[in-house]
Coordinates of C-alpha atoms in Angstrom, one line a residue:
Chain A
X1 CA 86.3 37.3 80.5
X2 CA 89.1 35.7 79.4
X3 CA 91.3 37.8 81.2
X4 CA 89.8 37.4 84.3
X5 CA 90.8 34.1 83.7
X6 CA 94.2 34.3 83.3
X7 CA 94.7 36.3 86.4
X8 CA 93.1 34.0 88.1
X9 CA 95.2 31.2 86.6
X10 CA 98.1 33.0 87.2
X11 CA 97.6 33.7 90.5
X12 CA 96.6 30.7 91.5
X13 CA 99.9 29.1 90.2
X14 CA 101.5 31.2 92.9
X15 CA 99.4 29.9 95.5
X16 CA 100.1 26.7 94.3
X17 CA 104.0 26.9 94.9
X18 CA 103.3 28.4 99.0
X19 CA 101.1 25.8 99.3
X20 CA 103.9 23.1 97.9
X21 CA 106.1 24.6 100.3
X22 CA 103.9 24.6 103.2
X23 CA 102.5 21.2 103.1
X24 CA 105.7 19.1 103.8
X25 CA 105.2 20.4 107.5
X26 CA 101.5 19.1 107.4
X27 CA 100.7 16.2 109.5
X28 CA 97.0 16.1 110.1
X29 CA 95.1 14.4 107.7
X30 CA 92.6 16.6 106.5
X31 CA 94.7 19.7 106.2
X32 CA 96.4 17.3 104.0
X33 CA 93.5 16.8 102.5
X34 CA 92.7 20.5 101.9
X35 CA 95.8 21.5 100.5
X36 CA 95.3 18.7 98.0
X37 CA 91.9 19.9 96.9
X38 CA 93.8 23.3 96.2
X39 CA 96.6 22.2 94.2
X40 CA 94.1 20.1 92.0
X41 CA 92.2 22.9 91.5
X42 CA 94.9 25.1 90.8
X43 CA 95.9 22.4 88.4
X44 CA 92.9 22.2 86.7
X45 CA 92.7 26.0 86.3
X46 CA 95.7 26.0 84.2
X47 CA 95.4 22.8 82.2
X48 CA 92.1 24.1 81.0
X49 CA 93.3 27.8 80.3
X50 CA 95.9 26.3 78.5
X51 CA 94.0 24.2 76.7
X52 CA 91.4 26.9 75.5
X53 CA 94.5 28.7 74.0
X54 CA 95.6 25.2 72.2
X55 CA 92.1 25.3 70.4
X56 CA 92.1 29.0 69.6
X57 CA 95.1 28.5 68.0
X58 CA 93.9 25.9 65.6
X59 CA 90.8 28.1 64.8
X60 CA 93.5 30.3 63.5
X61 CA 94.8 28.4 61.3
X62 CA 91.5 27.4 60.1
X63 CA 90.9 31.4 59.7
X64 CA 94.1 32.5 58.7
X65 CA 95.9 30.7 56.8
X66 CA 99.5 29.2 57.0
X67 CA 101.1 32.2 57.8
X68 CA 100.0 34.2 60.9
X69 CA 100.5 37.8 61.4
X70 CA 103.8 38.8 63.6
X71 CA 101.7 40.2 66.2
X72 CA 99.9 37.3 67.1
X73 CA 102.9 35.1 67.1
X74 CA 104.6 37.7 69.6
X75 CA 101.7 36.7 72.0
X76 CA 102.2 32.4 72.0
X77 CA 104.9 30.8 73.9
X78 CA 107.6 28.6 72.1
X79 CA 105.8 25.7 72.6
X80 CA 102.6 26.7 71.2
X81 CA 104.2 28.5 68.0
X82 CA 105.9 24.5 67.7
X83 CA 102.3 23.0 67.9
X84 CA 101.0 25.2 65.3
X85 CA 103.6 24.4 62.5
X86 CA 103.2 20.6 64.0
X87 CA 99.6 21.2 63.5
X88 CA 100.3 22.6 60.1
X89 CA 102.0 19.8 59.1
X90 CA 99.8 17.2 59.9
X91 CA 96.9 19.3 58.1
X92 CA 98.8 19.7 55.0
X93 CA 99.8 15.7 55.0
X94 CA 96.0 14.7 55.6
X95 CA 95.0 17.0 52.8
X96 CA 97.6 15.8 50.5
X97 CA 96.6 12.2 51.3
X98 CA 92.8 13.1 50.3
X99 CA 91.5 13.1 47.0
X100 CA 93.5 12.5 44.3
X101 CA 97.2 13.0 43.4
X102 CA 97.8 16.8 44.3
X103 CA 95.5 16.6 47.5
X104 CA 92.8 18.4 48.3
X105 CA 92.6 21.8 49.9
X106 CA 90.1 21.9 52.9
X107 CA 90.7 25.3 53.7
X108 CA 89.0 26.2 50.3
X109 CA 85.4 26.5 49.6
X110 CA 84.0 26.6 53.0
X111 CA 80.9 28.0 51.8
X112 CA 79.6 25.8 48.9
X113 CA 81.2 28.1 45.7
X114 CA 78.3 29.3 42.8
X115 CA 80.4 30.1 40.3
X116 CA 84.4 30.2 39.3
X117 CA 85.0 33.4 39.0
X118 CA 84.1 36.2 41.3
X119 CA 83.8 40.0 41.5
X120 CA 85.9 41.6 44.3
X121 CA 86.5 44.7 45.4
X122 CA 89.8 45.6 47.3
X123 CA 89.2 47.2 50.8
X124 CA 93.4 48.4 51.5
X125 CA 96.2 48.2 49.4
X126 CA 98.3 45.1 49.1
X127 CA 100.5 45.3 46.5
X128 CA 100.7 43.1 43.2
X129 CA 99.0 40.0 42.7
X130 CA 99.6 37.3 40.3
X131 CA 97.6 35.1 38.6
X132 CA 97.6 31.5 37.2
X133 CA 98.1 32.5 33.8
X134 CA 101.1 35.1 34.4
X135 CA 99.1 38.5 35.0
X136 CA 99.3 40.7 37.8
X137 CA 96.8 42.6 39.4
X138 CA 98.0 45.9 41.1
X139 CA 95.7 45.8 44.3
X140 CA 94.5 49.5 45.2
X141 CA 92.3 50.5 47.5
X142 CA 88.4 50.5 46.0
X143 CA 89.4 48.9 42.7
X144 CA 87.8 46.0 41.0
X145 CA 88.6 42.5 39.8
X146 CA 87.0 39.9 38.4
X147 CA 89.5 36.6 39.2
X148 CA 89.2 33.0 39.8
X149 CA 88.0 32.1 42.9
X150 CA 90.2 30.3 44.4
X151 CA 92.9 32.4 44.6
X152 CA 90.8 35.0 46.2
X153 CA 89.5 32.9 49.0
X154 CA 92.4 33.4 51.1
X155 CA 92.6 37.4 50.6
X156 CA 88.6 37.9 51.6
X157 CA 89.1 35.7 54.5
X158 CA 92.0 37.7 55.9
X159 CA 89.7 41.2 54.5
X160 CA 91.8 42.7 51.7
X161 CA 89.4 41.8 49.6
X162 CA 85.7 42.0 49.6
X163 CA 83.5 39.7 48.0
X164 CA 80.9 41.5 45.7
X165 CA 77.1 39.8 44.6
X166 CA 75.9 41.3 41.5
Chain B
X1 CA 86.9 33.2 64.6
X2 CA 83.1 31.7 65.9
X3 CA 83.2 29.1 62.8
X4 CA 86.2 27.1 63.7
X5 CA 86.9 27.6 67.6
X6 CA 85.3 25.2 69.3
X7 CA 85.4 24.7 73.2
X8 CA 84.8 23.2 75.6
X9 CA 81.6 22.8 76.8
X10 CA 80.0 21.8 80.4
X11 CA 79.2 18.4 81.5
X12 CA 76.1 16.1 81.8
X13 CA 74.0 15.8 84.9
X14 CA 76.4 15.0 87.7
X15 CA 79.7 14.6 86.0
X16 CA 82.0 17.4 85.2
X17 CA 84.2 18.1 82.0
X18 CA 87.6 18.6 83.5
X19 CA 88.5 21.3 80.7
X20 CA 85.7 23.1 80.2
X21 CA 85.6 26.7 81.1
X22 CA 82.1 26.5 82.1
X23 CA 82.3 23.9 84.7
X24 CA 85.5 26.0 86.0
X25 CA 83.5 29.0 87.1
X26 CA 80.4 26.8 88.3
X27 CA 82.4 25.2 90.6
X28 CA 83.4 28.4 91.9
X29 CA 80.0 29.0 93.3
X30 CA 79.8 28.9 97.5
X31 CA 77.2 26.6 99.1
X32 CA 77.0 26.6 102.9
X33 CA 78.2 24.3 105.2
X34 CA 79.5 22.7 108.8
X35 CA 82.4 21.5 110.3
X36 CA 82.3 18.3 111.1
X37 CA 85.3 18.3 113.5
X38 CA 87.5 20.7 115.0
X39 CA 89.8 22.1 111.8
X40 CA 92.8 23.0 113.2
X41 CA 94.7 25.8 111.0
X42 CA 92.3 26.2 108.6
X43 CA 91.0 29.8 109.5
X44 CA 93.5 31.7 107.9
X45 CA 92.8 29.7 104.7
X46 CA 89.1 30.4 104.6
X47 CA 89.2 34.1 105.9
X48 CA 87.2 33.0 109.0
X49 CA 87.5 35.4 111.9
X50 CA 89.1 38.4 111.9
X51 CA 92.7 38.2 113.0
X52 CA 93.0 34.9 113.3
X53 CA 96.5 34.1 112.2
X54 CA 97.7 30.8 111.7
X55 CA 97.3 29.0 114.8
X56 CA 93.6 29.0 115.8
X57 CA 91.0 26.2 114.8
X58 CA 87.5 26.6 113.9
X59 CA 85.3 24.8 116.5
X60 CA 83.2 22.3 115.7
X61 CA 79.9 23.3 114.2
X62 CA 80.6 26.4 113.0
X63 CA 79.0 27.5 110.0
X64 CA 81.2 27.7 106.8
X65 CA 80.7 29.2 103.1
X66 CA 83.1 27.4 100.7
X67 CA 83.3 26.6 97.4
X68 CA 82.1 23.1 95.6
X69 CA 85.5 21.9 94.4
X70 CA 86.6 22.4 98.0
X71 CA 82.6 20.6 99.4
X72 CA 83.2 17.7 97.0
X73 CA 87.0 17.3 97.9
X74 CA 86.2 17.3 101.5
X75 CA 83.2 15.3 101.6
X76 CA 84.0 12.0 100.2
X77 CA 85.0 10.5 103.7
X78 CA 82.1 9.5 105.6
X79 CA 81.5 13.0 105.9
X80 CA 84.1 13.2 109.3
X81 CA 84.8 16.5 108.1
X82 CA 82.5 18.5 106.3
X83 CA 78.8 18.2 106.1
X84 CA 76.6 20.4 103.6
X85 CA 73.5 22.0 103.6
X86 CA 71.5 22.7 100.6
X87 CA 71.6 26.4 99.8
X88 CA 68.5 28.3 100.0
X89 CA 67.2 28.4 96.0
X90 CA 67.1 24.2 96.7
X91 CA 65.3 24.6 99.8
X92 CA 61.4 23.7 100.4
X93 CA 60.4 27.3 99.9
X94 CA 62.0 27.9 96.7
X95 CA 61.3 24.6 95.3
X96 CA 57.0 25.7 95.6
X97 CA 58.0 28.8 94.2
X98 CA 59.0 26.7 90.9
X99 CA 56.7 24.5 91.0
X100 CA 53.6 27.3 91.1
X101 CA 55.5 29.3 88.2
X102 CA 59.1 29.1 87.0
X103 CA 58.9 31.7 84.4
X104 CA 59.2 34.6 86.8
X105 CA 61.8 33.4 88.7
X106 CA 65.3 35.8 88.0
X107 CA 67.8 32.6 87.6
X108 CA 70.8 34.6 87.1
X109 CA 70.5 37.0 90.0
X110 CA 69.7 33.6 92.0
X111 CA 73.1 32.4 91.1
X112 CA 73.7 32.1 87.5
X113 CA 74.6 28.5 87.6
X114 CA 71.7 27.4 88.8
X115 CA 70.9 23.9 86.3
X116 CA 74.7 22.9 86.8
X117 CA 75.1 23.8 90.6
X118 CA 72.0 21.7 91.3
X119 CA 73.3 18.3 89.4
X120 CA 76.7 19.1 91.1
X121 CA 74.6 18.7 94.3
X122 CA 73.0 15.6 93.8
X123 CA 76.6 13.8 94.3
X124 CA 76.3 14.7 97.8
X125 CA 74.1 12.5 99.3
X126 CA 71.0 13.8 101.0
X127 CA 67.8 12.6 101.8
X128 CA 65.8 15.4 99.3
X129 CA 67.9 14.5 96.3
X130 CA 65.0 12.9 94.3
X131 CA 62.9 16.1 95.0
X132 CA 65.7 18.7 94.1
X133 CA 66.5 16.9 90.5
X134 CA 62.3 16.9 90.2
X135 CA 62.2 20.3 90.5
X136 CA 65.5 21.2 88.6
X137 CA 63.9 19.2 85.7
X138 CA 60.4 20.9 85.9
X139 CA 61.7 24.3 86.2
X140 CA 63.8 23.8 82.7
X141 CA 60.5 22.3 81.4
X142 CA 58.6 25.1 82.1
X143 CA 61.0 27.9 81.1
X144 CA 61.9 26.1 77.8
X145 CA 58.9 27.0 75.9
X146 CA 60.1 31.1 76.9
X147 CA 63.6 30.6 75.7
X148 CA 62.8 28.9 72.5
X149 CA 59.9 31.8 71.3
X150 CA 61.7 34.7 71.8
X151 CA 65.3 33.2 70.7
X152 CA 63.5 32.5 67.3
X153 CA 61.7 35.4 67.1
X154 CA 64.4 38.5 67.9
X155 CA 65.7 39.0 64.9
X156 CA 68.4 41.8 65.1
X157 CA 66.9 43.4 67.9
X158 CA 68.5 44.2 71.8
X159 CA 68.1 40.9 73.3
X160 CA 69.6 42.0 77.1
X161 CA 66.1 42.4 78.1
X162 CA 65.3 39.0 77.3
X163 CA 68.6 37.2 78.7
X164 CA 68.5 39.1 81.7
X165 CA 66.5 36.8 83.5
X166 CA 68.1 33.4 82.4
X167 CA 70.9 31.4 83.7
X168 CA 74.0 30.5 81.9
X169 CA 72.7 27.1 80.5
X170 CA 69.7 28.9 79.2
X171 CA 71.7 31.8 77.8
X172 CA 73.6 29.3 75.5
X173 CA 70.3 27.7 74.5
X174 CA 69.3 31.3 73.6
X175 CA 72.7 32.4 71.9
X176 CA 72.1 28.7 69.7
X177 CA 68.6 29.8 68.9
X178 CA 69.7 33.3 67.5
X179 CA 72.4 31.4 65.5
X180 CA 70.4 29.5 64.2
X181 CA 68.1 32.3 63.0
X182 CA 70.7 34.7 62.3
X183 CA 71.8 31.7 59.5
X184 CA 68.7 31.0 58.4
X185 CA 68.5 35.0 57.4
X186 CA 71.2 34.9 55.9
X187 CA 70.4 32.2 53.4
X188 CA 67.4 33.6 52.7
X189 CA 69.0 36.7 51.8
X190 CA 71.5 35.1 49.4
X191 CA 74.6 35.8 51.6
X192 CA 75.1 32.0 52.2
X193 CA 77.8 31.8 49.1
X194 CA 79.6 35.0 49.6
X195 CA 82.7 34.6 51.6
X196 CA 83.2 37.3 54.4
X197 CA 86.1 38.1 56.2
X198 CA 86.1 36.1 59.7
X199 CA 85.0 37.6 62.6
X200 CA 88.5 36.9 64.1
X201 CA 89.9 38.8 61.2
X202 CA 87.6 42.0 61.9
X203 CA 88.6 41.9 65.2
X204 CA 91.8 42.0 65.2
X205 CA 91.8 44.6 62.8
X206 CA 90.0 46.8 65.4
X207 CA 92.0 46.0 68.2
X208 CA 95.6 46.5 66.2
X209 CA 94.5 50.2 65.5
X210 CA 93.9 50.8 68.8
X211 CA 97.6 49.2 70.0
X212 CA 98.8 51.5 67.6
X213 CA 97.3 54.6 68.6
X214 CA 98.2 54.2 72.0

């Protein structure tokens, strides 16, 4: 569906810039009229198909993390990859102005946490992981931790890791 | 990517949200229609009449399909231009159909917009508005009860049967219900404090394997 939209939103751009052309040799009223009707719609096709992007954009950041993978970046214009870091930055600042001296992070926790330590499983390889306390963690596919929660949060979210209940 | 994308949704009664998706596509629907007054140059830009080119008018009286974005652009001028008729689901006919039962009544094959399409009407002014937001407001009465049952009670089962019938306003009731379900499961089951992957996440996994196979 979303697809079909931005055909039609690209499509109707092109329309738009005939119809520009055309209507400085208009003089009746109501083709005025009509051709008015069609660049506002066409207007208001793109405004709100870029706008949809804008807030699936911030979702991402909400899912993601900070960092988004290269191939999604390859897909947003300049000026969206400028409102996500702006958007970043504003995020961080507000969290760093809640709560306390070191700020608060509201990307943590969004389900209400049961314990501090949790038992993951690794679902791909990723490496080597390091810890608060200086230990690292070779991450293999199908081995098992048991680490503090918080730094896991951001690895389950983005599915290296899997969450395990006892 | 469900939890934290939020959009747009459609408007209230007769106003329309300028951004939402929704609204876009409901506005797209055609509704019938007269000219006013002769429209000079116009057929080429409706499709009217087969060869027309770009110098014919459309006579006065004929009978036009267009839009609502175009109806409500066009209307608002005493009506010299454009006058609109109510399309046939509004009619008299229809309108006893709901009112005897609404339940069986196939909304989305009768246009899928039908709650939106029908306050979008009301802003033109005719003389059976009271009776046409009546019968919109009885018929979503009546089909509420429906909705509410079976969006409570499918739990991981094939729903198209159920949605088939609906319209789109009545699908996202439906799709709130089984949320809401679907949650409450969850919680039950003890899955409410384990963190899962986003959706977003699990999708683009899927779809990056395919861009790499092919």
């Amino acid at each position: 569906r979303q697809a079909l939209e931005e055909m039609r939103a690209l499509y109707e751009r092109n329309q738009a810039d005939v119809s520009e052309a055309k209507s400085g040799r208009t003089d009746l009223i109501f083709l005025i009229r009509f051709r008015h009707c069609c660049l506002l719609r066409n207007q208001r096709c793109v405004v709100a198909y870029l706008y949809d992007r804008l807030l699936r954009i911030r979702a991402l950041r909400w899912e993601y993390g900070s960092v988004l993978p290269n191939a999604i970046q390859f897909h947003m214009s300049a000026e969206e990859v400028e409102w996500f870091s702006r958007y970043k930055k504003s995020l961080a600042t507000y969290m760093r102005s809640v709560g306390g001296e070191e700020g608060l992070d509201l990307t943590q926790d969004i389900k209400p946490p049961k314990s501090l330590y949790i038992e993951v499983r690794c679902l791909k390889d990723y490496g080597e992981f390091e810890i608060d306390d200086g230990t690292t963690v070779l991450l293999k596919k199908n081995s098992q931790h048991f680490l503090p929660r918080w730094k896991c949060e951001q690895l389950i979210r983005q599915g290296v890791l899997e969450h395990v209940l006892s | 990517m469900s939890e934290a994308y939020f959009p747009v949704g459609p408007g209230l009664g007769p106003e329309e949200n300028f951004l939402s998706l929704d609204d876009i596509l409901m506005s797209q629907e055609k509704l019938p229609g007269r000219a006013e007054s002769t429209l000079p140059r116009l057929a080429f830009a409706l499709g009217q009449g087969a060869g027309a080119g770009s110098g014919d008018s459309i006579p006065e009286g004929s009978k036009l399909e267009i839009p609502l974005w175009l109806a409500k652009g066009l209307h608002d001028s005493k009506r010299r231009i454009i006058s609109m008729e109510l399309p046939k689901i509004y009619k008299e006919a229809w309108r006893t159909v709901f009112s005897a039962d609404a339940n069986v009544v196939d909304l989305h094959k009768m246009g899928p917009y039908y709650y939106g399409f029908g306050s979008q009407l009301l802003n033109f002014d005719n003389p059976e508005n009271p009776e046409i937001a009546q019968t919109i407001l009885q018929t979503f009465i009546s089909r509420f009860r429906r909705i509410m049952d079976s969006s409570q009670n499918a739990y991981n089962e094939d729903t198209s049967a159920l949605v088939a019938r609906l319209d789109e306003l009545e699908r996202a009731l439906f799709r709130a219900g089984q949320k809401g379900l679907n949650d409450f499961q969850c919680w039950e089951k003890g899955q409410a404090s384990q963190i899962t992957a986003s959706s977003l996440v699990q999708n683009y996994g899927k779809r990056k394997f395919t861009d790499m196979d092919g």
